[in-house]
Amino acid sequence: MKKPYPVPTPDSRPFWNGLAEQKILLKHCRDCDCVFHYPRVTCPNCLSSDLDWKQASGQGTLYTYTISRRPTHPLFADEVPQFMAVVELEEGPRITSTLLNVPEDKIQIGMALTPVFEHNEKEKITLLRFQPADTALRGAAPSAAEDKPASASQLTPEVLAYIGRVSDKVSGYPVSAEEIRRFCYATDDHNPRYLSGEDIVAPPMFVSIPFDWEVPMDSLPEDGTPQQNDGLVFPPLKAKRKLFGGYQVEYFQEIRPGDVLTRQRKFLDIYERSGASGSSVFMLIEATYTNQRGEKVAVDINTIINR
Amino acid sequence: MGLRGNAAIAGYVELKPEKKPQGAPLFSIEQWAMLAQQALRDAGIEKHEVDGIVTSSIAESAMFAPATLAEYLGLELNLAEHIDLGGASAAGAIWRAAAAIELGVAEVVVCAFPAGPMPMPVELKPHPFPFGASSNEYGSPQAQFDIPYGNLAQNCGYAQIANLYGARYGYDPRALAKIAADQRASACANPDAIFYGQPITIDDVLNSPMIADPIHLLEIVMPVAGGAAVVVTSKERAARAKHRPVRITGFGERLAFKTPTYAADLLNTPIAAAASRAFAMAGISHADIDMVSIYDCYTITVLMTLEDAGFCPKGKAAEFIHSHDLSYRGDFPCNPHGGQLSFGQTGMAGGMHHVIDGARQIMGRAGGNQVRDCNRAFISGNGGIMSEQVVLILEGA
């Protein structure tokens, strides 16, 4: 899942278009003459809908702030420490923003601020951030990496780019009654439905077995997991230890001897959780299984925790 | 205007909070039924007498929650209320129940707030990024103007309030930390509290990790599983129930914003209006209050409430906190059952912790945590980021 960006509405679009042109537009009530933010279809002072837009000077003061040492949400882990600000514009309205270009010890409630229009070409949106108006107060905030190496986010843009990537479609070895029996004896499952008779089926957890290829010990991947040959490359992470974090499957069809399953995997999500002992990266990998008739057999989601 | 004190709390249940729940998970509708059963048994009131309910959202029923509950529990209702005031919901539920009873609309109202683990849905749709109390729906003001800047969840807003308070009145971190330490002392006399047996000092609080300046880890509630329910009935019916009736003699409710950015004045919280109305309605003064149970999601919430509710002058709470023992055995008992900071925050039932805290003390059922001669309690409920406030005045009959 990607970071949330604003989605303009018909009523608010002029505000966002204004930011793209480095202008802060505030709604203005022609009946009571008040200006307000955020945009609404009625004036919060008198409920009139006789409204137009006024351009703000852009100058403001810091009404209040906090420095969040933990991500306010996993999707903002890359911004820690977050300099969360409420800015009071010269015209009166307050606005949610963050502070840029200021060392922690220079932040003071009431300090004069000036806007920074941060355009994001990919999202086609401009966010409004603020920095000290007094250039003498500007300076780099210590980055998370310098401040606390343990808490630096592992979710670099490079890692996040893996979300949505898909593997090749690969076929597993053909399902045979012998292979189903081997699996059942290994898992101590003596259900006769899997073991004898004309119409045997595979137990549900069998679904991924045809994709685990035996390889010699010295050909095992570095992490010791079964060899996969579908070309899905894992993102480069500092965390090398892997932990199985859960498995969920949804079934649509029985698996029977003679079936040849095809599987395609996909990075459904990658996110980070921080705790006292450092951060863990959660990877959610979804696999879709189809049979030789093109019918969807199952979809599973594996959670792998890297720490 | 307002309540005449003719409705009373007759019984309650507050489940022991659990960090890692042991029992089998129940759907919230099932939890609701079990909570209602236990609260009615506690009161000594029969199921067939129930003619009103107040509920928070029910996970299995996004719409028609009251009707679904009526059907499930087998109730015929004259009052069916769904309340959506975050942490102020529980206190809000109590005055709504009391008002309906005084109007003669209902006779016995159950207010239940399940907060236990629920069974996993059959078709699991993973949502690794819940936005919780912040709405990221298209068209939601927060989704457009706050969340993209990382302004979501609770810590940040409360920290912004604390910093603003500090800039205007001065910030005394030791006073804030003492709130947590005093409440922990109460929790150490309450075997049900999640932090029972784990006393802390002011220095422990100040040495815990900084989460969002100036708020430390031990100044923030820990979410736990639980659940709570309260039975409200007429004064007459309560008199024939099992316990000393706890009359609801005053309330106030006030809200005006959701995100602190848009508050008219973040330092004059809605508590002030809610509290002054509640005191005026009850016709009593602060000196008449024997204990307070203040919604304590953060220590700063308690400090702001003490000031805005008028227990000490604006800007003087630090002095007040240093000069009083806030534990159950102290001269100003505040959250004598441990408060959510030390009892644990049981989701939406967290607000009910404070209602039951007051009722338990006035009924004289607080065991080792009993405040002596406790007849009148001030209860606060707080939702959002100090944006939704409900105050109750409870008095023993």
Short mmCIF file of N, CA and C in Angstrom, two decimals, chain A residues 1 4-10 12 15-16 37-39 63-70 72-76 82 84-86 94-98 109 127-129 248 250 269-271 273 284 301, chain B residues 123-131 136 138-139 141 143-153 156 159-161 163-164 167-168 209-214 217 259-267:
data_model
loop_
_atom_site.label_atom_id
_atom_site.label_comp_id
_atom_site.label_asym_id
_atom_site.label_seq_id
_atom_site.Cartn_x
_atom_site.Cartn_y
_atom_site.Cartn_z
N MET A 1 0.85 -1.19 0.00
CA MET A 1 0.00 0.00 0.00
C MET A 1 0.88 1.24 0.00
N PRO A 4 -0.59 7.71 1.72
CA PRO A 4 -1.78 8.45 1.29
C PRO A 4 -1.44 9.87 0.81
N TYR A 5 -1.95 10.22 -0.35
CA TYR A 5 -1.83 11.58 -0.86
C TYR A 5 -3.24 12.17 -0.99
N PRO A 6 -3.32 13.50 -1.00
CA PRO A 6 -4.66 14.10 -1.09
C PRO A 6 -5.34 13.74 -2.41
N VAL A 7 -6.62 13.48 -2.35
CA VAL A 7 -7.42 13.32 -3.57
C VAL A 7 -8.38 14.50 -3.59
N PRO A 8 -8.12 15.49 -4.48
CA PRO A 8 -8.98 16.68 -4.49
C PRO A 8 -10.43 16.32 -4.79
N THR A 9 -11.34 17.10 -4.23
CA THR A 9 -12.76 16.95 -4.52
C THR A 9 -13.16 18.12 -5.42
N PRO A 10 -14.35 18.07 -6.02
CA PRO A 10 -14.77 19.22 -6.86
C PRO A 10 -14.66 20.54 -6.10
N SER A 12 -12.68 21.28 -3.49
CA SER A 12 -11.34 21.67 -3.01
C SER A 12 -10.32 21.82 -4.13
N PHE A 15 -7.98 24.80 -4.44
CA PHE A 15 -6.93 24.89 -3.41
C PHE A 15 -5.69 24.12 -3.87
N TRP A 16 -5.89 22.89 -4.33
CA TRP A 16 -4.75 22.07 -4.74
C TRP A 16 -4.12 22.60 -6.03
N HIS A 37 -10.08 27.76 6.29
CA HIS A 37 -9.46 26.57 5.76
C HIS A 37 -9.88 25.45 6.69
N TYR A 38 -10.11 24.25 6.19
CA TYR A 38 -10.09 23.76 4.83
C TYR A 38 -11.33 24.19 4.05
N PRO A 39 -11.31 24.04 2.73
CA PRO A 39 -12.47 24.47 1.95
C PRO A 39 -13.72 23.67 2.30
N TYR A 63 1.75 27.63 15.39
CA TYR A 63 0.76 27.63 16.48
C TYR A 63 1.15 26.59 17.52
N THR A 64 1.42 25.37 17.06
CA THR A 64 1.99 24.35 17.94
C THR A 64 2.62 23.25 17.08
N TYR A 65 3.31 22.34 17.75
CA TYR A 65 4.03 21.30 17.01
C TYR A 65 4.32 20.14 17.95
N THR A 66 4.75 19.04 17.37
CA THR A 66 5.42 18.00 18.14
C THR A 66 6.43 17.32 17.22
N ILE A 67 7.41 16.70 17.84
CA ILE A 67 8.35 15.88 17.07
C ILE A 67 8.03 14.44 17.40
N SER A 68 7.51 13.73 16.43
CA SER A 68 7.12 12.35 16.69
C SER A 68 8.31 11.44 16.46
N ARG A 69 8.69 10.74 17.54
CA ARG A 69 9.87 9.87 17.48
C ARG A 69 9.51 8.48 16.96
N ARG A 70 8.23 8.19 16.93
CA ARG A 70 7.75 6.92 16.38
C ARG A 70 6.83 7.30 15.22
N THR A 72 3.80 8.01 13.06
CA THR A 72 2.38 8.17 13.40
C THR A 72 1.55 7.09 12.72
N HIS A 73 2.14 6.45 11.73
CA HIS A 73 1.50 5.37 10.98
C HIS A 73 2.63 4.66 10.23
N PRO A 74 2.51 3.33 10.03
CA PRO A 74 3.63 2.62 9.37
C PRO A 74 4.03 3.23 8.03
N LEU A 75 3.08 3.83 7.32
CA LEU A 75 3.41 4.39 6.01
C LEU A 75 4.28 5.64 6.11
N PHE A 76 4.40 6.18 7.33
CA PHE A 76 5.23 7.37 7.49
C PHE A 76 6.55 7.06 8.20
N GLN A 82 9.15 12.92 12.78
CA GLN A 82 8.19 13.74 12.04
C GLN A 82 8.01 15.07 12.77
N MET A 84 5.69 17.55 13.21
CA MET A 84 4.27 17.77 12.96
C MET A 84 3.85 19.16 13.44
N ALA A 85 3.39 19.98 12.51
CA ALA A 85 3.12 21.37 12.85
C ALA A 85 1.66 21.75 12.60
N VAL A 86 1.18 22.70 13.41
CA VAL A 86 -0.06 23.42 13.09
C VAL A 86 0.38 24.86 12.84
N ARG A 94 -5.92 28.09 10.43
CA ARG A 94 -4.81 27.20 10.75
C ARG A 94 -4.80 26.03 9.77
N ILE A 95 -3.60 25.48 9.62
CA ILE A 95 -3.40 24.47 8.60
C ILE A 95 -2.45 23.40 9.14
N THR A 96 -2.75 22.17 8.81
CA THR A 96 -1.88 21.06 9.21
C THR A 96 -0.71 20.97 8.25
N SER A 97 0.50 20.83 8.79
CA SER A 97 1.67 20.77 7.91
C SER A 97 2.82 20.11 8.66
N THR A 98 3.98 20.13 8.03
CA THR A 98 5.20 19.69 8.72
C THR A 98 6.26 20.76 8.51
N ILE A 109 7.38 27.76 19.39
CA ILE A 109 5.99 28.14 19.12
C ILE A 109 5.94 29.65 18.93
N LEU A 127 2.19 19.40 -1.96
CA LEU A 127 1.92 19.52 -0.53
C LEU A 127 2.51 20.83 -0.02
N LEU A 128 1.86 21.37 1.01
CA LEU A 128 2.29 22.65 1.58
C LEU A 128 3.02 22.40 2.89
N ARG A 129 4.34 22.61 2.84
CA ARG A 129 5.12 22.49 4.07
C ARG A 129 5.66 23.87 4.44
N GLN A 248 -2.50 -17.45 4.96
CA GLN A 248 -3.94 -17.59 4.81
C GLN A 248 -4.25 -18.03 3.39
N GLU A 250 -7.38 -19.13 0.50
CA GLU A 250 -8.77 -19.23 0.11
C GLU A 250 -8.83 -20.25 -1.03
N ASP A 269 2.20 -6.33 -0.52
CA ASP A 269 2.47 -5.21 0.37
C ASP A 269 3.84 -5.38 1.04
N ILE A 270 4.44 -4.27 1.35
CA ILE A 270 5.67 -4.28 2.16
C ILE A 270 5.53 -3.13 3.15
N TYR A 271 5.65 -3.43 4.44
CA TYR A 271 5.55 -2.33 5.40
C TYR A 271 6.44 -2.61 6.60
N ARG A 273 7.32 -2.13 10.82
CA ARG A 273 6.85 -1.84 12.18
C ARG A 273 8.06 -1.59 13.05
N LEU A 284 4.12 -9.13 2.35
CA LEU A 284 2.95 -9.94 2.09
C LEU A 284 3.02 -10.39 0.63
N ILE A 301 -1.86 -16.04 0.87
CA ILE A 301 -1.05 -14.87 1.23
C ILE A 301 -0.10 -15.29 2.34
N GLU B 123 -13.42 -15.04 5.33
CA GLU B 123 -12.65 -14.63 4.17
C GLU B 123 -11.77 -13.47 4.61
N LEU B 124 -10.55 -13.78 4.93
CA LEU B 124 -9.70 -12.78 5.56
C LEU B 124 -9.18 -11.78 4.53
N LYS B 125 -9.52 -10.55 4.75
CA LYS B 125 -9.00 -9.48 3.90
C LYS B 125 -7.98 -8.71 4.74
N PRO B 126 -6.73 -8.91 4.48
CA PRO B 126 -5.74 -8.27 5.35
C PRO B 126 -5.77 -6.75 5.16
N HIS B 127 -5.75 -6.04 6.23
CA HIS B 127 -5.65 -4.58 6.16
C HIS B 127 -4.49 -4.17 7.05
N PRO B 128 -3.28 -4.24 6.49
CA PRO B 128 -2.13 -3.98 7.35
C PRO B 128 -2.02 -2.52 7.79
N PHE B 129 -2.80 -1.62 7.19
CA PHE B 129 -2.65 -0.20 7.54
C PHE B 129 -3.96 0.41 8.00
N PRO B 130 -4.49 -0.04 9.11
CA PRO B 130 -5.74 0.58 9.55
C PRO B 130 -5.50 2.04 9.92
N PHE B 131 -6.45 2.89 9.59
CA PHE B 131 -6.30 4.29 9.94
C PHE B 131 -6.99 4.62 11.25
N ASN B 136 -9.71 7.94 6.36
CA ASN B 136 -9.00 8.17 5.11
C ASN B 136 -9.93 7.96 3.91
N TYR B 138 -12.39 8.89 0.85
CA TYR B 138 -12.43 9.98 -0.13
C TYR B 138 -13.46 11.02 0.31
N GLY B 139 -13.05 12.27 0.33
CA GLY B 139 -13.97 13.33 0.75
C GLY B 139 -13.89 13.66 2.22
N PRO B 141 -12.38 15.30 5.32
CA PRO B 141 -11.40 16.38 5.46
C PRO B 141 -10.02 15.89 5.91
N ALA B 143 -8.63 13.01 5.31
CA ALA B 143 -7.94 12.30 4.23
C ALA B 143 -7.24 13.29 3.32
N GLN B 144 -7.83 14.47 3.16
CA GLN B 144 -7.27 15.44 2.24
C GLN B 144 -6.26 16.38 2.89
N PHE B 145 -6.57 16.83 4.09
CA PHE B 145 -5.78 17.94 4.63
C PHE B 145 -4.89 17.59 5.82
N ASP B 146 -5.03 16.42 6.38
CA ASP B 146 -4.25 16.08 7.57
C ASP B 146 -3.40 14.82 7.39
N ILE B 147 -4.04 13.74 6.94
CA ILE B 147 -3.33 12.46 6.85
C ILE B 147 -2.13 12.53 5.90
N PRO B 148 -2.22 13.24 4.76
CA PRO B 148 -1.04 13.27 3.87
C PRO B 148 0.20 13.87 4.53
N TYR B 149 0.02 14.61 5.62
CA TYR B 149 1.17 15.18 6.33
C TYR B 149 1.59 14.29 7.51
N GLY B 150 0.97 13.13 7.59
CA GLY B 150 1.30 12.23 8.70
C GLY B 150 0.54 12.56 9.97
N ASN B 151 -0.36 13.53 9.91
CA ASN B 151 -1.11 13.92 11.10
C ASN B 151 -2.30 12.97 11.26
N LEU B 152 -2.08 11.91 12.00
CA LEU B 152 -3.16 10.96 12.26
C LEU B 152 -2.83 10.23 13.55
N ALA B 153 -3.76 9.39 13.96
CA ALA B 153 -3.68 8.72 15.25
C ALA B 153 -3.71 9.77 16.36
N CYS B 156 0.18 12.44 18.36
CA CYS B 156 0.61 13.74 17.84
C CYS B 156 -0.25 14.88 18.34
N ALA B 159 0.30 15.61 21.95
CA ALA B 159 1.62 16.22 22.13
C ALA B 159 1.58 17.68 21.69
N GLN B 160 0.84 17.97 20.64
CA GLN B 160 0.72 19.37 20.19
C GLN B 160 0.01 20.21 21.25
N ILE B 161 -1.00 19.63 21.88
CA ILE B 161 -1.69 20.35 22.96
C ILE B 161 -0.71 20.59 24.12
N ASN B 163 2.55 20.78 24.10
CA ASN B 163 3.56 21.79 23.77
C ASN B 163 2.99 23.20 23.79
N LEU B 164 1.76 23.33 23.30
CA LEU B 164 1.13 24.65 23.31
C LEU B 164 0.89 25.10 24.75
N ALA B 167 4.09 26.34 26.15
CA ALA B 167 4.50 27.66 25.65
C ALA B 167 3.72 28.76 26.35
N ARG B 168 2.46 28.47 26.71
CA ARG B 168 1.67 29.53 27.33
C ARG B 168 1.81 29.58 28.85
N PRO B 209 10.89 5.99 27.10
CA PRO B 209 11.21 6.61 25.80
C PRO B 209 10.26 7.77 25.44
N MET B 210 10.84 8.78 24.82
CA MET B 210 10.04 9.89 24.31
C MET B 210 9.33 9.41 23.05
N ILE B 211 8.01 9.56 23.02
CA ILE B 211 7.25 9.09 21.86
C ILE B 211 6.97 10.25 20.91
N ALA B 212 6.33 11.29 21.43
CA ALA B 212 6.11 12.52 20.66
C ALA B 212 6.30 13.64 21.66
N ASP B 213 7.32 14.45 21.48
CA ASP B 213 7.68 15.46 22.47
C ASP B 213 6.44 16.26 22.86
N PRO B 214 6.17 16.48 24.13
CA PRO B 214 6.91 16.07 25.33
C PRO B 214 6.34 14.81 26.01
N LEU B 217 6.52 7.40 26.96
CA LEU B 217 5.78 6.14 26.83
C LEU B 217 4.84 5.89 28.01
N THR B 259 -10.12 17.43 14.52
CA THR B 259 -8.66 17.52 14.47
C THR B 259 -8.22 18.80 15.17
N PRO B 260 -7.22 18.71 16.06
CA PRO B 260 -6.83 19.89 16.85
C PRO B 260 -6.50 21.12 16.02
N THR B 261 -6.00 20.91 14.80
CA THR B 261 -5.67 22.05 13.93
C THR B 261 -6.83 23.03 13.85
N TYR B 262 -8.06 22.51 13.87
CA TYR B 262 -9.22 23.36 13.60
C TYR B 262 -9.98 23.77 14.86
N ALA B 263 -9.38 23.53 16.04
CA ALA B 263 -10.01 23.98 17.28
C ALA B 263 -9.91 25.49 17.37
N ALA B 264 -10.95 26.12 17.91
CA ALA B 264 -10.90 27.58 18.03
C ALA B 264 -9.75 27.98 18.95
N ASP B 265 -9.63 27.33 20.08
CA ASP B 265 -8.52 27.58 21.01
C ASP B 265 -8.21 26.26 21.68
N LEU B 266 -7.08 25.71 21.32
CA LEU B 266 -6.73 24.38 21.79
C LEU B 266 -6.55 24.32 23.30
N LEU B 267 -6.33 25.47 23.92
CA LEU B 267 -6.09 25.47 25.37
C LEU B 267 -7.34 25.72 26.18
#
